[in-house]
Short mmCIF file of C-alpha atoms in Angstrom, two decimals:
data_model
loop_
_atom_site.label_atom_id
_atom_site.label_comp_id
_atom_site.label_asym_id
_atom_site.label_seq_id
_atom_site.Cartn_x
_atom_site.Cartn_y
_atom_site.Cartn_z
CA MET R 1 140.39 79.13 94.99
CA ARG R 2 139.91 75.99 95.84
CA LEU R 3 137.45 72.89 95.09
CA SER R 4 138.36 69.39 96.81
CA ASN R 5 136.36 66.36 96.09
CA VAL R 6 133.38 68.35 94.28
CA SER R 7 130.27 66.26 93.24
CA LYS R 8 127.07 67.68 91.62
CA LYS R 9 124.81 64.47 91.60
CA TYR R 10 121.57 64.83 89.82
CA GLU R 11 118.44 61.63 90.30
CA SER R 12 120.45 59.12 88.09
CA ARG R 13 124.01 60.84 87.32
CA PHE R 14 126.54 62.89 88.04
CA GLY R 15 126.57 66.38 86.48
CA LEU R 16 130.63 66.92 88.27
CA ARG R 17 132.51 64.37 90.23
CA ASN R 18 135.45 64.33 92.65
CA VAL R 19 136.49 67.15 90.54
CA SER R 20 139.79 69.09 92.40
CA PHE R 21 141.61 71.84 91.16
CA THR R 22 143.11 75.65 92.62
CA VAL R 23 143.12 78.82 90.53
CA ASP R 24 145.31 81.13 91.31
CA GLU R 25 145.20 84.96 92.35
CA HIS R 26 145.26 87.15 88.41
CA GLU R 27 145.13 83.47 86.70
CA ILE R 28 142.68 82.92 83.25
CA PHE R 29 141.66 80.00 83.64
CA GLY R 30 139.90 78.01 80.89
CA LEU R 31 137.44 75.32 81.06
CA ALA R 32 136.56 73.41 78.23
CA GLY R 33 134.93 70.02 77.20
CA PRO R 34 132.01 69.26 74.99
CA ASN R 35 128.02 70.00 75.79
CA GLY R 36 127.55 68.35 78.97
CA ALA R 37 130.85 68.36 80.45
CA GLY R 38 130.06 69.71 83.53
CA LYS R 39 131.08 73.58 82.65
CA SER R 40 128.25 75.30 83.34
CA THR R 41 127.76 73.16 86.49
CA LEU R 42 130.53 74.00 87.84
CA ILE R 43 130.53 77.88 86.88
CA LYS R 44 127.00 77.91 89.28
CA ILE R 45 128.32 76.06 92.08
CA LEU R 46 131.65 78.76 92.04
CA ALA R 47 128.70 80.61 91.89
CA THR R 48 126.49 80.05 95.17
CA LEU R 49 123.78 79.34 92.34
CA THR R 50 124.12 75.16 92.73
CA LYS R 51 124.64 73.93 96.01
CA PRO R 52 127.17 70.61 95.15
CA THR R 53 126.11 67.58 96.66
CA GLY R 54 130.05 66.62 97.73
CA GLY R 55 133.68 68.02 98.37
CA LYS R 56 134.28 71.54 99.43
CA VAL R 57 134.64 75.03 97.59
CA THR R 58 136.58 77.94 99.04
CA ILE R 59 136.90 81.20 97.39
CA ALA R 60 139.43 83.71 99.06
CA GLY R 61 139.56 81.12 102.10
CA TYR R 62 135.29 81.79 102.66
CA ASP R 63 133.12 78.51 101.69
CA VAL R 64 130.97 78.82 99.46
CA LEU R 65 128.40 76.82 101.37
CA ARG R 66 128.42 78.31 104.42
CA GLN R 67 129.12 81.90 103.63
CA PRO R 68 127.25 82.35 100.23
CA ARG R 69 127.05 86.13 100.77
CA LEU R 70 130.34 86.86 101.34
CA VAL R 71 131.59 85.31 98.40
CA LYS R 72 129.09 86.89 96.31
CA GLY R 73 130.68 90.14 97.06
CA LEU R 74 133.83 88.54 95.68
CA ILE R 75 132.90 87.53 92.67
CA GLY R 76 131.08 88.58 89.41
CA VAL R 77 129.58 86.00 86.94
CA SER R 78 128.09 86.02 83.79
CA LEU R 79 125.54 83.16 83.26
CA HIS R 80 124.45 81.94 79.50
CA ASN R 81 121.22 84.03 80.19
CA SER R 82 122.00 87.57 80.44
CA LEU R 83 120.69 89.00 83.56
CA LEU R 84 120.04 92.33 81.50
CA TYR R 85 116.51 94.09 81.85
CA ASP R 86 115.49 94.84 78.20
CA GLU R 87 113.59 97.57 79.08
CA LEU R 88 116.67 99.69 80.87
CA THR R 89 119.38 101.60 78.66
CA GLY R 90 122.65 99.65 79.66
CA MET R 91 123.76 102.60 81.82
CA GLU R 92 120.39 102.22 83.83
CA ASN R 93 121.43 98.39 83.98
CA LEU R 94 124.81 98.27 84.97
CA THR R 95 124.80 101.33 87.35
CA TYR R 96 121.56 98.86 89.12
CA TYR R 97 124.39 96.45 89.60
CA LEU R 98 126.74 98.29 90.86
CA ARG R 99 125.25 100.17 93.56
CA LEU R 100 123.59 96.34 94.83
CA HIS R 101 127.07 96.03 95.30
CA GLY R 102 127.40 98.88 97.44
CA CYS R 103 128.89 101.91 95.09
CA ARG R 104 126.20 104.22 95.72
CA ASP R 105 127.64 107.49 94.27
CA ARG R 106 125.74 107.75 91.10
CA GLU R 107 129.19 109.87 89.16
CA GLU R 108 131.65 107.77 90.67
CA ALA R 109 129.34 104.67 89.28
CA LYS R 110 128.72 106.54 86.17
CA ASP R 111 132.02 107.16 85.24
CA LEU R 112 133.02 103.38 86.24
CA VAL R 113 130.42 101.99 83.45
CA PHE R 114 131.55 104.46 80.99
CA HIS R 115 135.15 103.40 81.76
CA LYS R 116 134.13 99.60 81.62
CA SER R 117 132.09 99.95 78.78
CA SER R 118 134.82 101.91 76.41
CA LEU R 119 137.26 98.33 77.03
CA PHE R 120 134.49 96.62 74.95
CA GLY R 121 133.63 99.22 72.35
CA ILE R 122 130.14 99.97 73.55
CA GLU R 123 130.53 103.55 75.46
CA ASP R 124 128.32 104.67 72.69
CA ARG R 125 125.17 102.54 72.80
CA LEU R 126 124.88 102.66 76.51
CA GLU R 127 121.80 105.52 76.63
CA ASP R 128 120.30 102.24 74.03
CA PRO R 129 117.52 100.21 75.91
CA VAL R 130 118.95 96.91 75.61
CA GLY R 131 116.00 95.22 73.96
CA ASN R 132 117.34 96.81 71.05
CA LEU R 133 120.75 96.12 71.02
CA SER R 134 121.82 92.70 69.09
CA SER R 135 123.08 90.19 71.02
CA GLY R 136 126.42 90.30 70.63
CA MET R 137 126.18 93.57 71.67
CA ARG R 138 124.12 92.20 74.66
CA LYS R 139 126.64 89.83 75.20
CA ARG R 140 129.04 92.21 75.70
CA LEU R 141 127.36 94.13 77.79
CA ASP R 142 126.80 91.28 80.34
CA ILE R 143 130.18 90.50 80.78
CA ILE R 144 130.61 93.96 81.56
CA ARG R 145 127.66 93.62 83.95
CA ALA R 146 130.01 90.90 85.60
CA ALA R 147 133.21 92.42 86.12
CA ILE R 148 131.23 96.24 86.99
CA HIS R 149 132.29 95.60 90.84
CA ASN R 150 135.89 94.87 90.10
CA PRO R 151 135.11 91.70 91.24
CA ARG R 152 138.14 89.49 92.65
CA LEU R 153 136.84 86.40 90.95
CA LEU R 154 135.02 86.55 87.31
CA LEU R 155 133.49 83.62 86.06
CA LEU R 156 132.23 83.36 82.87
CA ASP R 157 129.93 81.01 80.87
CA GLU R 158 130.33 80.43 77.96
CA PRO R 159 131.50 84.31 77.40
CA LEU R 160 132.22 83.79 73.76
CA SER R 161 128.67 81.97 71.99
CA GLU R 162 127.45 85.28 70.86
CA LEU R 163 130.73 87.14 69.78
CA ASP R 164 131.93 87.70 66.79
CA SER R 165 135.58 88.12 65.64
CA GLU R 166 135.00 91.63 66.70
CA GLY R 167 134.29 90.63 70.00
CA LEU R 168 136.40 88.25 70.39
CA GLU R 169 139.67 90.47 69.59
CA TYR R 170 137.71 92.78 72.24
CA PHE R 171 137.28 90.08 74.61
CA ARG R 172 140.78 89.42 74.91
CA ARG R 173 141.46 93.12 75.45
CA PHE R 174 138.54 92.68 78.13
CA LEU R 175 140.51 89.95 79.56
CA ARG R 176 144.14 91.66 79.59
CA SER R 177 142.65 95.03 81.42
CA ALA R 178 140.61 92.60 84.09
CA ARG R 179 143.57 90.18 85.43
CA GLU R 180 145.30 93.16 86.99
CA TYR R 181 142.48 92.93 89.61
CA SER R 182 140.48 89.38 89.10
CA THR R 183 141.02 85.89 88.78
CA VAL R 184 139.20 84.90 85.61
CA ILE R 185 137.21 81.55 84.90
CA PHE R 186 135.90 81.17 81.61
CA SER R 187 134.42 78.39 79.96
CA THR R 188 133.55 77.27 76.19
CA HIS R 189 133.30 74.69 74.38
CA SER R 190 136.02 75.39 71.78
CA LEU R 191 139.40 74.64 73.05
CA GLU R 192 141.28 76.22 70.34
CA VAL R 193 140.13 79.93 72.23
CA VAL R 194 140.94 78.05 75.48
CA GLU R 195 144.15 77.81 74.35
CA GLU R 196 145.16 81.02 72.84
CA ILE R 197 143.16 83.00 75.78
CA SER R 198 143.91 81.07 78.73
CA SER R 199 147.30 80.97 81.57
CA ARG R 200 145.65 77.05 82.31
CA VAL R 201 143.44 74.52 80.82
CA CYS R 202 141.13 72.93 82.66
CA ILE R 203 139.18 69.96 80.58
CA LEU R 204 136.17 68.13 82.05
CA LYS R 205 134.25 65.20 80.11
CA MET R 206 131.19 63.81 81.75
CA GLY R 207 131.20 65.03 84.48
CA GLU R 208 135.41 64.13 85.67
CA LEU R 209 138.28 66.16 85.04
CA ALA R 210 140.00 64.74 82.44
CA GLU R 211 142.72 67.04 81.63
CA LEU R 212 144.34 70.23 83.66
CA ARG R 213 147.66 71.25 81.98
CA TYR R 214 149.35 75.21 80.60
CA PRO R 215 148.17 75.79 77.00
CA GLU R 216 150.65 74.88 73.86
CA LYS R 217 151.00 77.98 72.88
CA MET Z 1 132.39 95.34 100.14
CA LYS Z 2 129.64 96.65 102.17
CA GLN Z 3 130.00 98.11 105.24
CA LYS Z 4 129.01 95.63 108.66
CA ASN Z 5 128.33 97.84 111.57
CA GLY Z 6 124.46 97.91 112.53
CA LEU Z 7 123.98 101.26 111.36
CA GLY Z 8 125.89 100.90 108.29
CA ARG Z 9 123.89 97.70 107.35
CA ILE Z 10 120.35 99.09 108.39
CA VAL Z 11 120.98 101.69 105.97
CA SER Z 12 122.57 99.30 103.41
CA PHE Z 13 119.60 97.52 103.40
CA LEU Z 14 117.33 100.12 102.82
CA ALA Z 15 119.40 101.14 100.09
CA ASP Z 16 119.34 97.95 98.31
CA VAL Z 17 115.50 97.91 98.90
CA TRP Z 18 115.54 101.69 97.26
CA GLU Z 19 117.27 100.07 93.72
CA ILE Z 20 114.87 96.96 93.93
CA LEU Z 21 111.93 99.48 94.33
CA LEU Z 22 113.38 101.79 91.97
CA LYS Z 23 114.44 99.64 88.95
CA ASP Z 24 110.66 97.57 89.20
CA LEU Z 25 108.78 101.11 89.10
CA ARG Z 26 111.21 101.92 85.94
CA LEU Z 27 110.20 98.75 84.64
CA GLU Z 28 106.53 99.36 84.95
CA ILE Z 29 106.45 102.92 83.69
CA ARG Z 30 108.53 101.50 80.14
CA ARG Z 31 106.32 98.82 79.59
CA LYS Z 32 103.28 100.85 80.41
CA TYR Z 33 100.74 97.57 78.95
CA GLU Z 34 100.62 96.18 82.63
CA ILE Z 35 100.26 99.73 84.67
CA HIS Z 36 97.62 100.44 81.77
CA SER Z 37 95.84 96.83 82.51
CA VAL Z 38 95.49 97.56 85.95
CA LEU Z 39 94.16 100.48 85.76
CA ILE Z 40 91.95 99.48 83.16
CA PHE Z 41 90.98 96.54 84.99
CA ALA Z 42 89.97 98.64 88.14
CA LEU Z 43 87.86 100.89 86.89
CA LEU Z 44 86.06 98.27 85.08
CA SER Z 45 85.54 96.24 87.87
CA ASN Z 46 84.35 99.42 89.99
CA LEU Z 47 82.05 99.63 86.88
CA LEU Z 48 80.40 96.99 87.08
CA PHE Z 49 79.95 96.36 90.66
CA ALA Z 50 78.24 99.35 90.69
CA PHE Z 51 75.84 99.05 87.98
CA ALA Z 52 75.22 95.65 89.27
CA ILE Z 53 74.14 97.31 92.71
CA GLY Z 54 73.24 100.85 91.02
CA PRO Z 55 73.73 104.14 93.08
CA SER Z 56 69.83 104.19 93.67
CA ASN Z 57 69.57 100.65 96.27
CA PRO Z 58 69.00 102.04 99.55
CA ASN Z 59 71.61 99.75 100.87
CA VAL Z 60 74.57 101.09 98.64
CA ARG Z 61 76.56 101.91 102.15
CA GLU Z 62 76.59 98.64 103.12
CA PHE Z 63 77.60 97.42 100.12
CA ALA Z 64 80.49 100.03 98.56
CA PRO Z 65 82.57 98.75 101.37
CA ALA Z 66 82.62 95.39 100.26
CA VAL Z 67 82.90 96.46 96.21
CA LEU Z 68 85.27 98.67 96.92
CA TRP Z 69 87.86 95.59 98.22
CA MET Z 70 86.37 93.33 95.66
CA SER Z 71 87.71 95.84 93.00
CA ILE Z 72 91.08 96.44 95.28
CA LEU Z 73 91.34 92.82 95.18
CA PHE Z 74 90.75 91.90 91.75
CA ILE Z 75 93.40 94.63 90.59
CA SER Z 76 96.16 92.69 93.11
CA MET Z 77 96.14 89.51 91.52
CA LEU Z 78 97.29 90.85 88.59
CA CYS Z 79 99.82 92.94 90.46
CA PHE Z 80 100.78 89.55 92.04
CA ALA Z 81 101.24 87.83 89.00
CA THR Z 82 104.04 89.71 88.14
CA VAL Z 83 105.82 90.53 90.70
CA PHE Z 84 108.34 87.21 91.47
CA VAL Z 85 107.20 85.55 87.99
CA ARG Z 86 108.75 88.47 85.70
CA GLU Z 87 111.96 87.91 87.26
CA VAL Z 88 111.89 84.17 86.92
CA ASP Z 89 111.13 83.95 83.44
CA LYS Z 90 113.10 86.28 82.04
CA GLY Z 91 116.08 84.72 83.73
CA THR Z 92 116.90 87.91 85.72
CA LEU Z 93 116.78 86.23 89.03
CA ASP Z 94 119.64 85.33 89.32
CA GLY Z 95 120.95 88.53 89.02
CA LEU Z 96 119.72 89.22 92.27
CA ARG Z 97 120.71 85.77 93.57
CA LEU Z 98 124.22 86.65 92.66
CA ALA Z 99 123.89 90.20 94.75
CA PRO Z 100 125.59 90.21 97.85
CA ILE Z 101 122.43 91.78 99.00
CA SER Z 102 120.00 89.84 102.06
CA ALA Z 103 116.82 87.95 101.01
CA GLN Z 104 114.91 90.40 103.32
CA ALA Z 105 115.74 93.37 100.98
CA VAL Z 106 114.90 91.79 97.77
CA LEU Z 107 111.12 90.87 99.59
CA THR Z 108 110.74 94.08 100.72
CA GLY Z 109 111.72 95.86 97.46
CA LYS Z 110 109.02 93.36 95.37
CA THR Z 111 106.42 94.04 98.36
CA LEU Z 112 106.27 97.90 98.39
CA TYR Z 113 106.77 97.89 94.70
CA THR Z 114 103.49 95.80 94.49
CA PHE Z 115 101.84 98.44 97.30
CA VAL Z 116 102.94 101.06 94.88
CA LEU Z 117 101.30 99.42 92.03
CA MET Z 118 98.25 98.98 93.66
CA SER Z 119 98.03 102.08 95.37
CA LEU Z 120 97.94 103.34 91.84
CA GLY Z 121 95.29 101.80 91.07
CA ALA Z 122 93.31 102.97 94.77
CA VAL Z 123 94.00 105.98 93.85
CA LEU Z 124 91.55 105.14 90.63
CA ILE Z 125 89.06 103.06 92.49
CA VAL Z 126 87.94 105.19 95.51
CA PRO Z 127 87.23 107.57 94.09
CA SER Z 128 85.58 106.49 90.88
CA SER Z 129 83.18 103.87 93.58
CA MET Z 130 82.40 106.72 95.72
CA ILE Z 131 80.92 108.94 92.35
CA ILE Z 132 79.43 105.80 90.63
CA LEU Z 133 77.91 104.36 94.41
CA ASN Z 134 77.40 108.08 95.73
CA TYR Z 135 78.93 107.68 98.81
CA THR Z 136 81.05 109.61 101.09
CA PHE Z 137 83.74 108.84 104.02
CA ASN Z 138 82.44 110.69 107.14
CA SER Z 139 85.33 110.18 108.97
CA ASP Z 140 88.86 112.04 109.11
CA GLY Z 141 90.69 112.06 105.77
CA LEU Z 142 93.93 110.57 107.44
CA LEU Z 143 92.31 108.00 108.83
CA VAL Z 144 90.53 106.45 105.95
CA VAL Z 145 93.80 107.26 104.09
CA PHE Z 146 95.43 104.88 106.32
CA VAL Z 147 92.85 101.88 107.14
CA LEU Z 148 93.40 102.06 102.97
CA ALA Z 149 96.94 101.72 103.32
CA LEU Z 150 97.03 99.18 105.55
CA GLY Z 151 94.59 96.88 104.06
CA ILE Z 152 97.08 97.15 100.66
CA LEU Z 153 100.30 96.97 102.41
CA ASP Z 154 99.04 93.56 103.79
CA LEU Z 155 97.18 92.52 100.66
CA SER Z 156 101.12 93.17 99.06
CA ILE Z 157 102.72 90.70 101.84
CA VAL Z 158 100.47 88.34 100.92
CA GLY Z 159 100.85 88.82 96.90
CA SER Z 160 104.59 88.45 97.43
CA THR Z 161 104.61 85.68 99.78
CA VAL Z 162 102.39 83.82 97.13
CA SER Z 163 104.33 84.96 94.34
CA SER Z 164 107.77 84.29 95.83
CA LEU Z 165 106.29 80.86 96.65
CA THR Z 166 104.89 80.05 93.26
CA MET Z 167 107.39 81.51 90.78
CA TYR Z 168 109.45 78.01 90.01
CA SER Z 169 105.90 76.34 89.29
CA GLU Z 170 104.27 75.92 86.12
CA SER Z 171 101.24 76.05 87.10
CA ARG Z 172 101.40 79.03 89.19
CA GLY Z 173 98.47 80.60 86.78
CA LEU Z 174 96.13 77.90 89.06
CA MET Z 175 98.73 78.51 92.49
CA ILE Z 176 98.31 82.06 92.77
CA PRO Z 177 94.92 82.24 93.02
CA SER Z 178 94.56 78.48 95.35
CA LEU Z 179 97.38 79.83 97.81
CA SER Z 180 95.90 83.13 98.06
CA LEU Z 181 92.53 82.14 99.02
CA PRO Z 182 93.29 80.61 102.52
CA LEU Z 183 95.84 84.08 103.35
CA ILE Z 184 93.54 86.42 101.77
CA PRO Z 185 89.70 86.92 104.72
CA GLY Z 186 92.92 87.34 107.01
CA THR Z 187 93.19 90.90 105.85
CA LEU Z 188 90.38 91.52 103.94
CA ILE Z 189 87.63 91.51 106.56
CA PRO Z 190 88.66 93.18 108.98
CA SER Z 191 90.06 96.15 106.04
CA ILE Z 192 86.71 96.04 104.73
CA LEU Z 193 84.92 96.28 108.30
CA ALA Z 194 86.89 99.24 109.23
CA THR Z 195 85.86 100.64 106.06
CA GLY Z 196 82.54 100.00 106.26
CA LYS Z 197 82.77 101.92 109.68
CA LEU Z 198 84.96 105.12 108.14
CA ALA Z 199 81.91 105.53 105.69
CA ALA Z 200 79.31 105.93 107.97
CA GLY Z 201 81.89 108.11 109.71
CA ALA Z 202 83.90 106.30 112.82
CA THR Z 203 86.32 107.31 114.52
CA LEU Z 204 90.17 105.95 115.15
CA ASP Z 205 88.97 104.64 118.53
CA ALA Z 206 85.87 102.94 116.31
CA VAL Z 207 87.99 101.26 113.79
CA LEU Z 208 90.92 100.50 116.35
CA PRO Z 209 90.35 96.71 116.35
CA GLU Z 210 90.21 96.06 113.03
CA ILE Z 211 93.61 97.85 112.85
CA GLN Z 212 95.52 95.84 114.99
CA LEU Z 213 93.86 92.68 113.64
CA ASN Z 214 95.44 94.23 110.42
CA LEU Z 215 98.84 95.15 111.88
CA GLY Z 216 99.23 91.90 113.54
CA TYR Z 217 98.42 90.31 110.04
CA LEU Z 218 100.78 92.37 108.70
CA LEU Z 219 103.60 91.38 111.34
CA LEU Z 220 102.66 87.27 111.22
CA VAL Z 221 103.13 87.03 107.57
CA SER Z 222 105.83 89.30 107.73
CA ALA Z 223 107.90 87.33 109.84
CA ALA Z 224 106.73 84.16 108.39
CA LEU Z 225 107.50 85.21 105.23
CA GLY Z 226 111.48 86.54 106.43
CA ILE Z 227 112.13 82.92 107.91
CA THR Z 228 111.25 81.86 104.40
CA PHE Z 229 112.05 83.28 102.17
CA GLU Z 230 115.45 83.09 101.86
CA TYR Z 231 115.38 79.20 101.68
CA VAL Z 232 112.17 80.32 99.05
CA LEU Z 233 114.88 82.31 97.29
CA TYR Z 234 118.33 80.45 97.27
CA ASP Z 235 117.24 77.02 97.44
#
């Protein structure tokens, strides 16, 4: 994944300004920075949801602006707000998204959902309507939704925001498993967590790349 | 990754449409209140029109098709209001925007969902209207169903168009009926005329001009929306 001089300008201010870096395959790449630093804007640009006003972004060689549909087949995205339907069960939500990614075999889809959910310890809550789950459980389920089709690039915007200590432990476990097939980019405002979990850290400040380094462990 | 060849694309497109339709219908069944409101509103509007005209009115057969389509139009407004807006309000539209599927699959799935919902309302409206206003269709039953289904499909496409164009607008409560206003007569007038002829016992030949008009309108609106919807959804 490569960003070259990526900018996003909103009327009078920059959400991102000339940000450039590359992320290697199977990296766990942490984006840190205070609120308004541009983390979510960057994730949305990578996810094809927001168009940059300048620069170029490629994922696995595909241009995010010119080949968005091909890029969408390679990525999995969990945003700040959940993309799950409250009235459907966890199983129904996950199989629905999995089928939109081309997995048409219902039994295979169910097995995959069950396996992924077990990584986050929620396999016994899959038949509950999502609306009945706590916000932490819903967040876990939404992260699984993003990763359900084994994307080559997993983009997680503030994945830790609703997770308790148990959820954080599951998240670590999940990342270890996810990096076998994915590159993971996640954002958080907690530098402590990002240092601990990531293989590389990017710190954004006011839309600019302030620091890019390996974490001190 | 999904298949890329011609037949594979069609199969993949239809499968995506089916998944979206199935998901929306499942949500509708779980919520219950929206489907109930459509059915209650259908019955209520039908009853009000019927009492206003009265079954003993000598011109009832002339009024009946317009009454029938007015009731269907009213329930369509309820359906239009939810088709895309609910996804925007709940934040789940991004799930569709992020999926590696075509915008046309999203649009077709949503249009079919509106069609199914409106057809459910029509299943209640048509027989109740016939009973209350005391009229029958003296034509081939299949032809009646076809004309009604075509008119409802036209309305569903108009509804999907309007709903998609207004989904990000805060004033969509006003925008939906305002934008529908110039689009709806194009489908409603031929439908009313054809229904009137069928009630009088017309054959296929007699209603062919109206069917052609409705089909033409269907193609026109579908083509226009097919081209623009990608921009509406992603930009």
